[in-house]
CSV table of C-alpha atoms and ligand atoms in Angstrom, one decimal:
chain,number,residue,atom,x,y,z
A,1,MET,CA,-32.4,103.4,31.1
A,2,THR,CA,-32.4,106.1,28.4
A,3,THR,CA,-35.5,107.9,27.4
A,4,SER,CA,-35.6,108.1,23.7
A,5,GLY,CA,-38.9,109.8,23.2
A,6,SER,CA,-40.0,107.1,20.8
A,7,ILE,CA,-43.2,105.1,21.4
A,8,ILE,CA,-41.9,102.0,19.7
A,9,ARG,CA,-38.3,101.0,19.4
A,10,VAL,CA,-37.3,97.8,17.8
A,11,GLN,CA,-33.7,96.6,18.4
A,12,ASN,CA,-32.0,93.9,16.4
A,13,LEU,CA,-35.1,91.9,16.1
A,14,HIS,CA,-34.8,88.3,14.8
A,15,LYS,CA,-37.4,85.7,14.3
A,16,TRP,CA,-37.0,82.1,13.3
A,17,PHE,CA,-39.8,79.7,12.5
A,18,GLY,CA,-37.9,76.5,12.9
A,19,GLU,CA,-35.2,76.7,10.2
A,20,LEU,CA,-36.8,79.7,8.5
A,21,HIS,CA,-35.1,83.0,9.3
A,22,VAL,CA,-37.9,85.4,8.8
A,23,LEU,CA,-36.7,88.6,10.5
A,24,LYS,CA,-33.0,89.2,10.3
A,25,GLY,CA,-32.1,92.0,12.6
A,26,ILE,CA,-34.8,94.7,12.3
A,27,ASP,CA,-34.1,98.1,13.9
A,28,LEU,CA,-37.0,100.6,13.8
A,29,GLU,CA,-38.1,103.6,15.8
A,30,VAL,CA,-41.4,105.3,15.7
A,31,LYS,CA,-42.0,108.6,17.5
A,32,ALA,CA,-45.3,109.8,19.0
A,33,GLY,CA,-47.6,111.1,16.3
A,34,GLU,CA,-45.5,109.6,13.5
A,35,LYS,CA,-47.1,107.6,10.6
A,36,VAL,CA,-44.9,104.9,9.2
A,37,CYS,CA,-45.8,102.7,6.3
A,38,ILE,CA,-44.2,99.4,5.8
A,39,MET,CA,-43.9,98.0,2.3
A,40,GLY,CA,-42.3,95.0,0.8
A,41,PRO,CA,-42.9,91.8,-1.2
A,42,SER,CA,-45.0,88.9,0.1
A,43,GLY,CA,-43.1,86.8,2.6
A,44,SER,CA,-40.6,89.6,3.5
A,45,GLY,CA,-41.8,89.4,7.1
A,46,LYS,CA,-44.0,92.5,7.5
A,47,SER,CA,-46.8,90.7,9.3
A,48,THR,CA,-44.3,88.8,11.5
A,49,LEU,CA,-42.7,92.2,12.5
A,50,LEU,CA,-46.1,93.6,13.4
A,51,ARG,CA,-47.0,90.5,15.4
A,52,CYS,CA,-43.7,90.8,17.3
A,53,LEU,CA,-44.5,94.4,18.3
A,54,ASN,CA,-47.3,93.3,20.6
A,55,PHE,CA,-45.8,89.9,21.4
A,56,LEU,CA,-48.4,87.9,19.4
A,57,GLU,CA,-45.2,86.3,18.2
A,58,GLU,CA,-42.3,86.0,20.6
A,59,PRO,CA,-39.1,87.4,19.1
A,60,SER,CA,-36.3,84.9,18.9
A,61,LYS,CA,-33.7,87.5,19.5
A,62,GLY,CA,-33.7,91.3,20.0
A,63,ILE,CA,-36.3,93.3,21.7
A,64,VAL,CA,-39.2,95.7,21.3
A,65,PHE,CA,-39.7,98.7,23.6
A,66,LEU,CA,-43.0,100.4,24.1
A,67,ASP,CA,-42.4,103.7,25.8
A,68,ASP,CA,-38.9,102.5,26.7
A,69,LEU,CA,-40.3,99.4,28.5
A,70,PRO,CA,-39.4,96.0,27.0
A,71,VAL,CA,-42.5,94.2,25.6
A,72,GLY,CA,-42.9,90.7,26.9
A,73,TYR,CA,-39.8,90.8,29.2
A,74,ILE,CA,-38.7,92.1,32.5
A,75,GLU,CA,-35.1,93.4,32.7
A,76,ASP,CA,-33.2,92.9,35.9
A,77,ALA,CA,-30.9,95.5,37.3
A,78,ASP,CA,-27.9,93.6,35.7
A,79,GLY,CA,-29.6,93.6,32.3
A,80,LYS,CA,-30.7,90.0,32.4
A,81,ARG,CA,-34.1,89.4,30.9
A,82,ARG,CA,-36.9,86.9,31.7
A,83,ARG,CA,-40.4,86.6,30.4
A,84,ASP,CA,-42.9,88.9,31.8
A,85,THR,CA,-46.1,87.7,33.5
A,86,GLU,CA,-49.2,87.1,31.3
A,87,SER,CA,-51.1,90.0,32.9
A,88,ASN,CA,-48.3,92.5,32.2
A,89,ILE,CA,-48.0,91.3,28.6
A,90,ASN,CA,-51.8,91.8,28.3
A,91,ARG,CA,-51.5,95.3,29.7
A,92,MET,CA,-48.9,96.1,27.1
A,93,ARG,CA,-51.0,94.7,24.3
A,94,ALA,CA,-54.1,96.7,25.4
A,95,ARG,CA,-52.1,99.9,24.7
A,96,MET,CA,-51.7,99.0,21.0
A,97,GLY,CA,-54.7,98.8,18.7
A,98,VAL,CA,-54.4,96.2,15.9
A,99,VAL,CA,-56.3,96.0,12.7
A,100,PHE,CA,-56.0,92.8,10.7
A,101,GLN,CA,-56.1,92.1,7.0
A,102,SER,CA,-59.0,89.7,7.5
A,103,PHE,CA,-60.9,92.0,10.0
A,104,ASN,CA,-61.1,89.2,12.6
A,105,LEU,CA,-64.3,90.5,14.1
A,106,TRP,CA,-66.0,88.2,16.6
A,107,THR,CA,-68.7,86.8,14.4
A,108,HIS,CA,-71.1,85.8,17.2
A,109,MET,CA,-71.3,89.4,18.5
A,110,THR,CA,-73.0,92.5,17.0
A,111,ALA,CA,-70.9,95.4,15.8
A,112,SER,CA,-71.4,97.3,19.0
A,113,ALA,CA,-70.7,94.2,21.1
A,114,ASN,CA,-67.4,93.8,19.3
A,115,ILE,CA,-66.5,97.4,20.2
A,116,VAL,CA,-67.4,97.2,23.9
A,117,GLU,CA,-66.0,93.8,24.6
A,118,ALA,CA,-62.4,94.6,25.4
A,119,PRO,CA,-63.0,98.0,27.0
A,120,ILE,CA,-65.4,96.4,29.5
A,121,HIS,CA,-63.5,93.1,30.2
A,122,VAL,CA,-59.9,94.3,29.9
A,123,ASN,CA,-60.0,98.0,30.8
A,124,GLY,CA,-62.8,97.6,33.3
A,125,LEU,CA,-65.0,100.3,31.7
A,126,SER,CA,-68.6,100.4,32.8
A,127,ARG,CA,-71.1,99.1,30.3
A,128,GLN,CA,-72.8,102.4,30.0
A,129,ALA,CA,-69.5,104.3,29.4
A,130,ALA,CA,-68.4,101.7,26.9
A,131,ASN,CA,-71.7,101.9,25.0
A,132,GLU,CA,-71.5,105.7,24.8
A,133,LYS,CA,-67.9,105.4,23.5
A,134,ALA,CA,-69.0,102.7,21.0
A,135,LEU,CA,-71.7,105.0,19.7
A,136,SER,CA,-69.3,107.9,19.1
A,137,LEU,CA,-66.8,105.6,17.4
A,138,LEU,CA,-69.6,104.2,15.2
A,139,ARG,CA,-70.3,107.7,14.2
A,140,LEU,CA,-66.6,108.4,13.5
A,141,VAL,CA,-66.5,105.4,11.1
A,142,GLY,CA,-69.9,106.3,9.6
A,143,LEU,CA,-71.8,103.2,10.8
A,144,GLU,CA,-74.2,104.2,13.5
A,145,ASP,CA,-77.0,102.5,11.8
A,146,LYS,CA,-75.1,99.2,11.8
A,147,LYS,CA,-74.6,98.9,15.6
A,148,ASP,CA,-76.9,95.9,15.9
A,149,ALA,CA,-75.7,94.1,12.8
A,150,TYR,CA,-73.6,90.9,12.9
A,151,PRO,CA,-70.4,90.9,11.0
A,152,ALA,CA,-71.9,88.4,8.5
A,153,GLN,CA,-74.4,91.1,7.6
A,154,LEU,CA,-71.8,93.7,6.8
A,155,SER,CA,-69.7,94.3,3.7
A,156,GLY,CA,-65.9,93.9,4.0
A,157,GLY,CA,-65.4,97.6,4.1
A,158,GLN,CA,-68.0,98.0,6.8
A,159,GLN,CA,-66.4,95.1,8.8
A,160,GLN,CA,-63.0,96.7,8.6
A,161,ARG,CA,-64.4,100.1,9.7
A,162,ILE,CA,-66.0,98.3,12.7
A,163,ALA,CA,-62.6,96.6,13.4
A,164,ILE,CA,-60.9,100.0,13.4
A,165,ALA,CA,-63.6,101.3,15.9
A,166,ARG,CA,-63.0,98.2,18.0
A,167,ALA,CA,-59.3,99.0,18.2
A,168,LEU,CA,-59.9,102.7,18.9
A,169,ALA,CA,-62.2,101.8,21.8
A,170,MET,CA,-59.2,100.8,23.8
A,171,ASP,CA,-57.8,104.3,23.6
A,172,PRO,CA,-54.5,102.9,22.1
A,173,GLU,CA,-51.3,104.9,22.1
A,174,ILE,CA,-50.5,103.5,18.7
A,175,MET,CA,-52.4,101.8,16.0
A,176,LEU,CA,-51.0,98.8,14.0
A,177,PHE,CA,-52.5,98.0,10.6
A,178,ASP,CA,-51.6,94.9,8.7
A,179,GLU,CA,-52.7,95.3,5.1
A,180,PRO,CA,-56.1,96.6,6.1
A,181,THR,CA,-57.5,97.0,2.6
A,182,SER,CA,-55.9,93.9,0.9
A,183,ALA,CA,-58.9,91.7,1.4
A,184,LEU,CA,-61.4,94.3,0.1
A,185,ASP,CA,-63.0,94.7,-3.2
A,186,PRO,CA,-61.5,97.7,-5.0
A,187,GLU,CA,-64.6,99.8,-4.6
A,188,LEU,CA,-64.6,99.4,-0.8
A,189,VAL,CA,-60.9,100.4,-0.3
A,190,GLY,CA,-61.7,104.1,-0.3
A,191,GLU,CA,-64.0,104.1,2.7
A,192,VAL,CA,-61.5,102.4,4.9
A,193,LEU,CA,-58.6,104.6,3.8
A,194,ALA,CA,-60.8,107.6,4.5
A,195,VAL,CA,-61.2,106.6,8.1
A,196,MET,CA,-57.5,105.9,8.4
A,197,SER,CA,-56.6,109.3,6.9
A,198,GLU,CA,-59.0,110.9,9.3
A,199,LEU,CA,-57.3,109.1,12.2
A,200,ALA,CA,-53.9,110.3,10.9
A,201,ARG,CA,-55.1,113.9,10.8
A,202,GLY,CA,-56.2,113.5,14.4
A,203,GLY,CA,-52.6,112.9,15.4
A,204,MET,CA,-52.6,109.1,16.0
A,205,THR,CA,-49.3,107.3,15.9
A,206,MET,CA,-49.7,104.6,13.2
A,207,ILE,CA,-47.7,101.8,11.7
A,208,VAL,CA,-49.4,100.6,8.5
A,209,VAL,CA,-48.3,97.7,6.4
A,210,THR,CA,-49.8,98.6,3.0
A,211,HIS,CA,-49.3,98.3,-0.7
A,212,ASP,CA,-51.4,101.4,-1.4
A,213,MET,CA,-48.9,103.9,-2.7
A,214,GLY,CA,-51.5,106.7,-2.8
A,215,PHE,CA,-52.3,106.3,0.9
A,216,ALA,CA,-48.6,106.0,1.7
A,217,SER,CA,-47.6,109.1,-0.2
A,218,ALA,CA,-50.4,111.1,1.3
A,219,VAL,CA,-50.2,110.0,4.9
A,220,ALA,CA,-46.8,108.5,5.7
A,221,ASP,CA,-44.0,110.5,7.3
A,222,ARG,CA,-41.7,107.7,6.5
A,223,ILE,CA,-41.8,104.6,4.3
A,224,VAL,CA,-39.9,101.5,5.5
A,225,PHE,CA,-39.2,99.0,2.8
A,226,MET,CA,-38.6,95.4,3.8
A,227,ASP,CA,-37.2,92.5,1.8
A,228,HIS,CA,-36.2,89.0,3.0
A,229,GLY,CA,-36.5,90.0,6.7
A,230,GLN,CA,-34.5,93.1,6.5
A,231,VAL,CA,-35.1,96.8,6.2
A,232,VAL,CA,-33.4,97.7,3.0
A,233,GLU,CA,-34.5,101.2,2.5
A,234,GLU,CA,-36.2,103.9,4.5
A,235,GLY,CA,-37.2,107.5,3.9
A,236,PRO,CA,-39.9,110.1,3.4
A,237,PRO,CA,-42.4,109.3,0.7
A,238,SER,CA,-41.1,111.9,-1.7
A,239,THR,CA,-37.6,110.5,-1.8
A,240,PHE,CA,-38.7,106.9,-1.4
A,241,PHE,CA,-41.0,106.9,-4.4
A,242,GLN,CA,-39.1,109.4,-6.7
A,243,GLN,CA,-35.5,108.5,-5.9
A,244,PRO,CA,-35.3,105.0,-4.6
A,245,LYS,CA,-31.7,103.9,-4.1
A,246,ASN,CA,-31.9,100.2,-3.4
A,247,GLU,CA,-32.1,97.8,-6.4
A,248,ARG,CA,-34.8,95.7,-4.8
A,249,THR,CA,-36.9,98.8,-3.9
A,250,ILE,CA,-36.7,99.9,-7.6
A,251,GLN,CA,-37.8,96.5,-8.8
A,252,PHE,CA,-40.6,96.4,-6.3
A,253,LEU,CA,-41.9,99.9,-7.2
A,254,ALA,CA,-41.7,99.1,-10.9
A,255,LYS,CA,-43.8,96.0,-10.4
A,256,MET,CA,-46.3,98.0,-8.2
A,257,THR,CA,-46.8,100.8,-10.7
A,258,SER,CA,-47.3,98.4,-13.6
A,259,ARG,CA,-50.2,96.6,-11.9
A,260,PRO,CA,-53.7,97.3,-13.3
A,261,PHE,CA,-54.7,99.0,-10.0
B,1,MET,CA,-104.8,38.2,20.4
B,2,THR,CA,-106.6,41.6,20.4
B,3,LEU,CA,-105.0,44.6,22.0
B,4,GLU,CA,-106.9,45.9,25.0
B,5,TRP,CA,-106.1,49.5,25.5
B,6,GLN,CA,-108.0,50.0,28.8
B,7,TYR,CA,-105.0,48.5,30.5
B,8,VAL,CA,-102.8,51.2,29.0
B,9,ALA,CA,-105.2,53.9,30.2
B,10,HIS,CA,-105.0,52.4,33.6
B,11,ALA,CA,-101.2,52.1,33.5
B,12,LEU,CA,-100.5,55.5,32.0
B,13,PRO,CA,-100.1,57.5,35.2
B,14,PHE,CA,-97.4,55.0,36.3
B,15,LEU,CA,-95.7,55.1,33.0
B,16,LEU,CA,-95.6,58.9,33.1
B,17,GLU,CA,-93.9,58.8,36.5
B,18,GLY,CA,-91.2,56.7,34.9
B,19,THR,CA,-91.1,59.1,31.9
B,20,LEU,CA,-90.3,61.9,34.3
B,21,ILE,CA,-87.4,60.0,35.8
B,22,THR,CA,-86.1,59.3,32.3
B,23,VAL,CA,-86.2,63.0,31.4
B,24,GLU,CA,-84.5,63.9,34.6
B,25,VAL,CA,-81.7,61.4,34.3
B,26,SER,CA,-81.1,62.3,30.6
B,27,LEU,CA,-81.2,66.0,31.2
B,28,LEU,CA,-78.7,65.8,34.1
B,29,ALA,CA,-76.5,63.4,32.1
B,30,VAL,CA,-76.3,65.7,29.1
B,31,ALA,CA,-75.7,68.8,31.2
B,32,LEU,CA,-72.9,67.0,33.2
B,33,GLY,CA,-71.7,65.4,30.0
B,34,LEU,CA,-71.2,68.8,28.5
B,35,LEU,CA,-69.3,69.9,31.6
B,36,VAL,CA,-67.2,66.8,31.5
B,37,GLY,CA,-66.6,67.3,27.8
B,38,ILE,CA,-65.4,70.9,28.3
B,39,LEU,CA,-63.1,69.8,31.2
B,40,VAL,CA,-61.7,67.0,29.1
B,41,VAL,CA,-60.9,69.4,26.3
B,42,LEU,CA,-59.2,71.8,28.7
B,43,GLY,CA,-57.4,68.9,30.3
B,44,ARG,CA,-56.0,67.7,27.0
B,45,GLN,CA,-54.4,71.1,26.5
B,46,SER,CA,-52.8,70.9,29.9
B,47,ARG,CA,-49.0,70.9,30.5
B,48,PHE,CA,-49.3,67.8,32.6
B,49,LYS,CA,-48.5,64.7,30.6
B,50,ILE,CA,-50.1,62.3,33.1
B,51,LEU,CA,-53.4,64.2,33.0
B,52,ARG,CA,-53.3,64.1,29.2
B,53,ALA,CA,-52.6,60.3,29.2
B,54,LEU,CA,-55.4,59.7,31.7
B,55,ILE,CA,-57.9,61.6,29.6
B,56,ILE,CA,-56.9,59.7,26.5
B,57,ALA,CA,-57.3,56.4,28.3
B,58,TYR,CA,-60.7,57.5,29.6
B,59,ILE,CA,-61.9,58.4,26.1
B,60,SER,CA,-60.7,55.1,24.6
B,61,ILE,CA,-62.2,53.0,27.4
B,62,VAL,CA,-65.6,54.7,27.0
B,63,ARG,CA,-65.5,54.3,23.3
B,64,GLY,CA,-64.3,50.8,23.4
B,65,THR,CA,-66.7,49.2,25.8
B,66,PRO,CA,-70.5,48.8,25.8
B,67,LEU,CA,-72.5,51.4,27.7
B,68,PHE,CA,-74.4,48.5,29.3
B,69,ILE,CA,-71.2,47.3,30.9
B,70,GLN,CA,-70.2,50.8,31.9
B,71,ILE,CA,-73.5,51.2,33.8
B,72,LEU,CA,-72.9,47.9,35.6
B,73,ILE,CA,-69.4,48.9,36.6
B,74,VAL,CA,-70.5,52.2,38.0
B,75,TYR,CA,-73.3,50.6,40.0
B,76,TYR,CA,-71.6,47.3,41.1
B,77,ALA,CA,-67.9,48.0,41.0
B,78,LEU,CA,-67.7,51.4,42.7
B,79,PRO,CA,-69.3,50.2,45.9
B,80,ALA,CA,-66.7,47.5,46.1
B,81,LEU,CA,-64.2,50.4,46.2
B,82,GLY,CA,-66.1,51.8,49.1
B,83,LEU,CA,-68.2,54.3,47.2
B,84,ASP,CA,-71.9,53.7,47.9
B,85,ILE,CA,-73.9,55.6,45.2
B,86,PRO,CA,-77.7,55.3,44.9
B,87,ARG,CA,-79.3,54.2,41.7
B,88,PHE,CA,-80.3,57.5,40.3
B,89,GLU,CA,-76.9,59.1,40.9
B,90,SER,CA,-75.2,56.0,39.5
B,91,GLY,CA,-77.2,56.3,36.4
B,92,VAL,CA,-76.4,59.9,35.9
B,93,ILE,CA,-72.7,59.3,36.5
B,94,ALA,CA,-72.5,56.4,34.1
B,95,LEU,CA,-74.4,58.2,31.3
B,96,SER,CA,-72.6,61.5,31.7
B,97,LEU,CA,-69.2,59.9,31.8
B,98,ASN,CA,-70.1,58.1,28.6
B,99,SER,CA,-71.5,61.2,27.0
B,100,GLY,CA,-68.7,63.4,28.1
B,101,ALA,CA,-66.2,61.4,26.1
B,102,TYR,CA,-68.2,61.9,22.9
B,103,ILE,CA,-69.1,65.5,23.6
B,104,SER,CA,-65.4,66.3,24.1
B,105,GLU,CA,-64.7,65.1,20.6
B,106,MET,CA,-67.5,67.3,19.3
B,107,ILE,CA,-66.0,70.3,21.1
B,108,ARG,CA,-62.6,69.5,19.7
B,109,GLY,CA,-64.1,69.6,16.2
B,110,GLY,CA,-65.9,72.8,17.0
B,111,LEU,CA,-62.7,74.4,18.2
B,112,MET,CA,-61.0,73.8,14.9
B,113,ALA,CA,-63.8,75.5,13.1
B,114,ILE,CA,-63.2,78.8,14.8
B,115,PRO,CA,-61.0,81.1,12.8
B,116,LYS,CA,-57.6,81.6,14.4
B,117,GLY,CA,-57.8,85.3,13.6
B,118,GLN,CA,-60.6,85.8,16.1
B,119,LEU,CA,-58.3,84.5,18.8
B,120,ASP,CA,-55.4,86.7,17.6
B,121,ALA,CA,-57.7,89.7,17.8
B,122,ALA,CA,-58.7,88.8,21.4
B,123,ARG,CA,-55.1,88.3,22.4
B,124,ALA,CA,-54.1,91.6,20.7
B,125,PHE,CA,-56.6,93.5,22.8
B,126,GLY,CA,-55.1,92.1,26.0
B,127,MET,CA,-57.7,89.4,26.8
B,128,ARG,CA,-56.6,86.7,29.2
B,129,SER,CA,-56.8,83.1,28.0
B,130,GLY,CA,-59.7,82.3,30.4
B,131,LEU,CA,-61.6,85.3,29.2
B,132,ILE,CA,-61.1,84.4,25.6
B,133,TRP,CA,-62.4,80.9,26.3
B,134,ARG,CA,-65.5,82.2,28.1
B,135,ARG,CA,-66.4,85.1,25.8
B,136,ILE,CA,-65.1,84.1,22.3
B,137,THR,CA,-64.4,80.4,22.0
B,138,LEU,CA,-67.1,78.6,24.1
B,139,PRO,CA,-70.2,80.6,22.9
B,140,GLN,CA,-69.3,79.9,19.3
B,141,VAL,CA,-68.4,76.2,19.9
B,142,LEU,CA,-71.7,75.6,21.7
B,143,VAL,CA,-73.6,76.9,18.7
B,144,LEU,CA,-71.5,74.8,16.3
B,145,ILE,CA,-72.0,71.6,18.3
B,146,LEU,CA,-75.7,72.1,18.9
B,147,PRO,CA,-76.8,69.7,16.2
B,148,PRO,CA,-74.6,66.8,17.2
B,149,LEU,CA,-75.3,67.6,20.9
B,150,THR,CA,-79.0,67.2,20.2
B,151,MET,CA,-78.3,63.8,18.7
B,152,GLU,CA,-76.3,62.9,21.7
B,153,PHE,CA,-79.2,64.0,24.0
B,154,THR,CA,-81.7,62.0,21.9
B,155,GLY,CA,-79.3,59.0,22.2
B,156,LEU,CA,-79.1,59.5,25.9
B,157,LEU,CA,-82.9,59.5,26.3
B,158,LYS,CA,-83.1,56.1,24.6
B,159,SER,CA,-80.0,54.6,26.2
B,160,SER,CA,-81.3,55.5,29.6
B,161,ALA,CA,-83.6,52.5,29.2
B,162,LEU,CA,-80.5,50.5,30.0
B,163,LEU,CA,-80.6,51.9,33.6
B,164,SER,CA,-83.5,49.5,34.3
B,165,VAL,CA,-80.9,46.9,34.7
B,166,ILE,CA,-79.6,48.5,37.9
B,167,GLY,CA,-83.2,48.8,39.2
B,168,LEU,CA,-83.7,52.5,38.5
B,169,VAL,CA,-87.4,53.0,38.1
B,170,GLU,CA,-87.3,55.0,34.9
B,171,LEU,CA,-89.8,54.5,32.0
B,172,THR,CA,-88.6,51.0,30.9
B,173,ARG,CA,-88.5,49.7,34.5
B,174,ARG,CA,-91.9,51.1,35.2
B,175,ALA,CA,-93.2,49.4,32.1
B,176,GLN,CA,-91.8,46.1,33.4
B,177,GLN,CA,-93.5,46.6,36.7
B,178,VAL,CA,-96.9,47.5,35.1
B,179,ILE,CA,-96.6,44.4,33.0
B,180,GLY,CA,-95.9,42.3,36.1
B,181,GLU,CA,-99.2,43.5,37.6
B,182,THR,CA,-101.4,43.5,34.5
B,183,LEU,CA,-99.8,40.7,32.5
B,184,ARG,CA,-100.6,42.7,29.3
B,185,SER,CA,-97.2,43.0,27.7
B,186,PRO,CA,-97.9,44.1,24.1
B,187,GLU,CA,-100.0,47.1,24.9
B,188,VAL,CA,-97.7,48.4,27.6
B,189,TRP,CA,-94.6,48.0,25.4
B,190,LEU,CA,-96.3,49.8,22.5
B,191,ALA,CA,-97.3,52.6,24.9
B,192,THR,CA,-93.8,52.8,26.3
B,193,ALA,CA,-92.3,53.0,22.8
B,194,ALA,CA,-94.8,55.8,22.0
B,195,LEU,CA,-93.7,57.7,25.1
B,196,TYR,CA,-90.0,57.5,24.1
B,197,PHE,CA,-90.9,58.6,20.6
B,198,ILE,CA,-92.9,61.6,21.8
B,199,MET,CA,-89.9,62.7,24.0
B,200,CYS,CA,-87.5,62.4,21.1
B,201,PHE,CA,-89.8,64.2,18.7
B,202,ALA,CA,-90.5,67.0,21.1
B,203,LEU,CA,-86.8,67.4,21.7
B,204,GLY,CA,-86.1,67.5,18.0
B,205,THR,CA,-88.7,70.3,17.5
B,206,VAL,CA,-87.4,72.4,20.4
B,207,THR,CA,-83.8,72.1,19.4
B,208,ARG,CA,-84.4,72.9,15.7
B,209,ARG,CA,-85.9,76.2,16.9
B,210,LEU,CA,-83.0,76.7,19.3
B,211,GLU,CA,-80.5,76.1,16.6
B,212,LYS,CA,-82.1,78.6,14.4
B,213,ALA,CA,-82.2,81.3,17.1
B,214,ALA,CA,-78.7,80.6,18.3
B,215,ALA,CA,-77.2,80.7,14.8
B,216,ALA,CA,-78.8,83.9,13.8
B,217,TYR,CA,-75.4,85.5,13.5
B,218,ARG,CA,-74.3,83.0,10.9
B,219,LEU,CA,-77.1,84.0,8.5
C,1,ATP,N1,-46.5,80.8,12.3
C,1,ATP,C1,-45.6,80.6,11.3
C,1,ATP,N2,-45.0,79.4,11.2
C,1,ATP,C2,-44.1,79.2,10.2
C,1,ATP,N3,-43.8,80.1,9.2
C,1,ATP,C3,-44.4,81.3,9.3
C,1,ATP,C4,-45.4,81.6,10.3
C,1,ATP,N4,-45.8,82.8,10.1
C,1,ATP,C5,-45.1,83.3,9.0
C,1,ATP,N5,-44.3,82.4,8.5
C,1,ATP,C6,-43.4,82.5,7.3
C,1,ATP,O1,-42.6,83.6,7.5
C,1,ATP,C7,-42.4,84.3,6.3
C,1,ATP,C8,-42.8,85.8,6.4
C,1,ATP,O2,-44.2,85.8,6.6
C,1,ATP,P1,-45.0,87.2,6.8
C,1,ATP,O3,-46.5,86.8,7.0
C,1,ATP,O4,-44.4,87.9,7.9
C,1,ATP,O5,-44.8,87.9,5.5
C,1,ATP,P2,-45.5,89.2,4.9
C,1,ATP,O6,-44.4,90.1,4.5
C,1,ATP,O7,-46.5,89.7,5.8
C,1,ATP,O8,-46.2,88.6,3.6
C,1,ATP,P3,-47.6,89.0,2.9
C,1,ATP,O9,-47.3,90.3,2.1
C,1,ATP,O10,-47.9,87.9,2.0
C,1,ATP,O11,-48.6,89.2,4.0
C,1,ATP,C9,-43.2,83.6,5.2
C,1,ATP,O12,-42.3,82.7,4.5
C,1,ATP,C10,-44.2,82.7,6.0
C,1,ATP,O13,-44.5,81.6,5.4
C,2,MG,MG1,-48.6,89.8,5.8
């Protein structure tokens, strides 16, 4: 096995939903501390790619490596692979924090209960340690006063910040964001992006599916542009936004910049 | 004919004894029914085709036959198979098997109302499927089905009167006994009806409060 120094390595990833070929051979590498933004039109397979990274979707072909270990599979000495055990898959998943477009907080639990749930029941943290951690994370996202609030009592922006705190509570090695601000009213987008920028400054490895060009230019080391299940262009924000080469990238960016906001 | 209530005053302690049995049998039946309902829902998701087929057969049989007959079958047919079950236990088994079939359908409905994203989130954080059931799914489903579950419980309280047919001395059977001694049927039946009504009314009040408290998170 070669050590590549990358946290995430995606190799020739394919995904079919029945007849629908959604991912058509994705290759992607993300190094520790790197921030990668994924852009692309609706239906291009961005969410599916993210869900394959932590095996929420099982790849049809190809493979994802987390720290050079295959996610969801065990490789025999002769390179044959079979499905990993449920508990090993769960252990892999616990190392990646996920933030969803629709927050997906557990609505029957308070903000702090949401945050301590997985650390206690998956990582085996003591309740007291988990509570202390939750408190410091609530402070980080600016919501200490909301620790006993239920999700239904919070604004979208507040819910998403709690969702970020919940993911961070697992001490993830990498954070995956799937359009974290797309479901928010425009005036609430800023508070969530501020938390994410803060996280980026702290050195977190991040993969962010986003349409926010401001955030992507400011934070991303690299932009990956997807269309029809393929990576069609990739590069640092400066070249990506100012000198896009691919025809589809140019069209997409033109459409983005002509939108009202 | 005039109603003579002193007979009821005399009979009341006996009727209350029967009421206690009615409450016990219904409480046990709804609790076991809930357990059966949960197991049935889990069983229907099983990989084993035979188990799934058996469960579907069980649900159709319960829904397609009178409860009255189901009670008679549990009490008279099971002993023929070598299972000798006392009256009280027979009653609880018959009612909870009946109830479990209906409660499983409620749970299935409740499951569909839980946003898939919440389960994705739980899986993404490495939670095992059993843990997800216990911590995320079930608590929310129980709150969702509380209103129909209350109706089921009220229904059970009333249906338990049918257990008088197998000789279980619950409220209705007690009333029959009291009438046998006093020969005052109208007063005793009215008093019996009043006792059933009070039980159902009290249950309604308690569960309305419970529903409100349990659903605080839904605003
Ligand atoms: N579970 C599924 N079953 C069937 N088809 C699916 C499933 N999930 C996604 N798809 C299809 O796969 C394609 C890619 O979906 P995906 O959600 O990955 O796109 P996306 O790039 O995230 O789009 P958006 O910007 O709208 O979120 C779409 O055509 C979608 O309908
Ligand atoms: Mg998407």
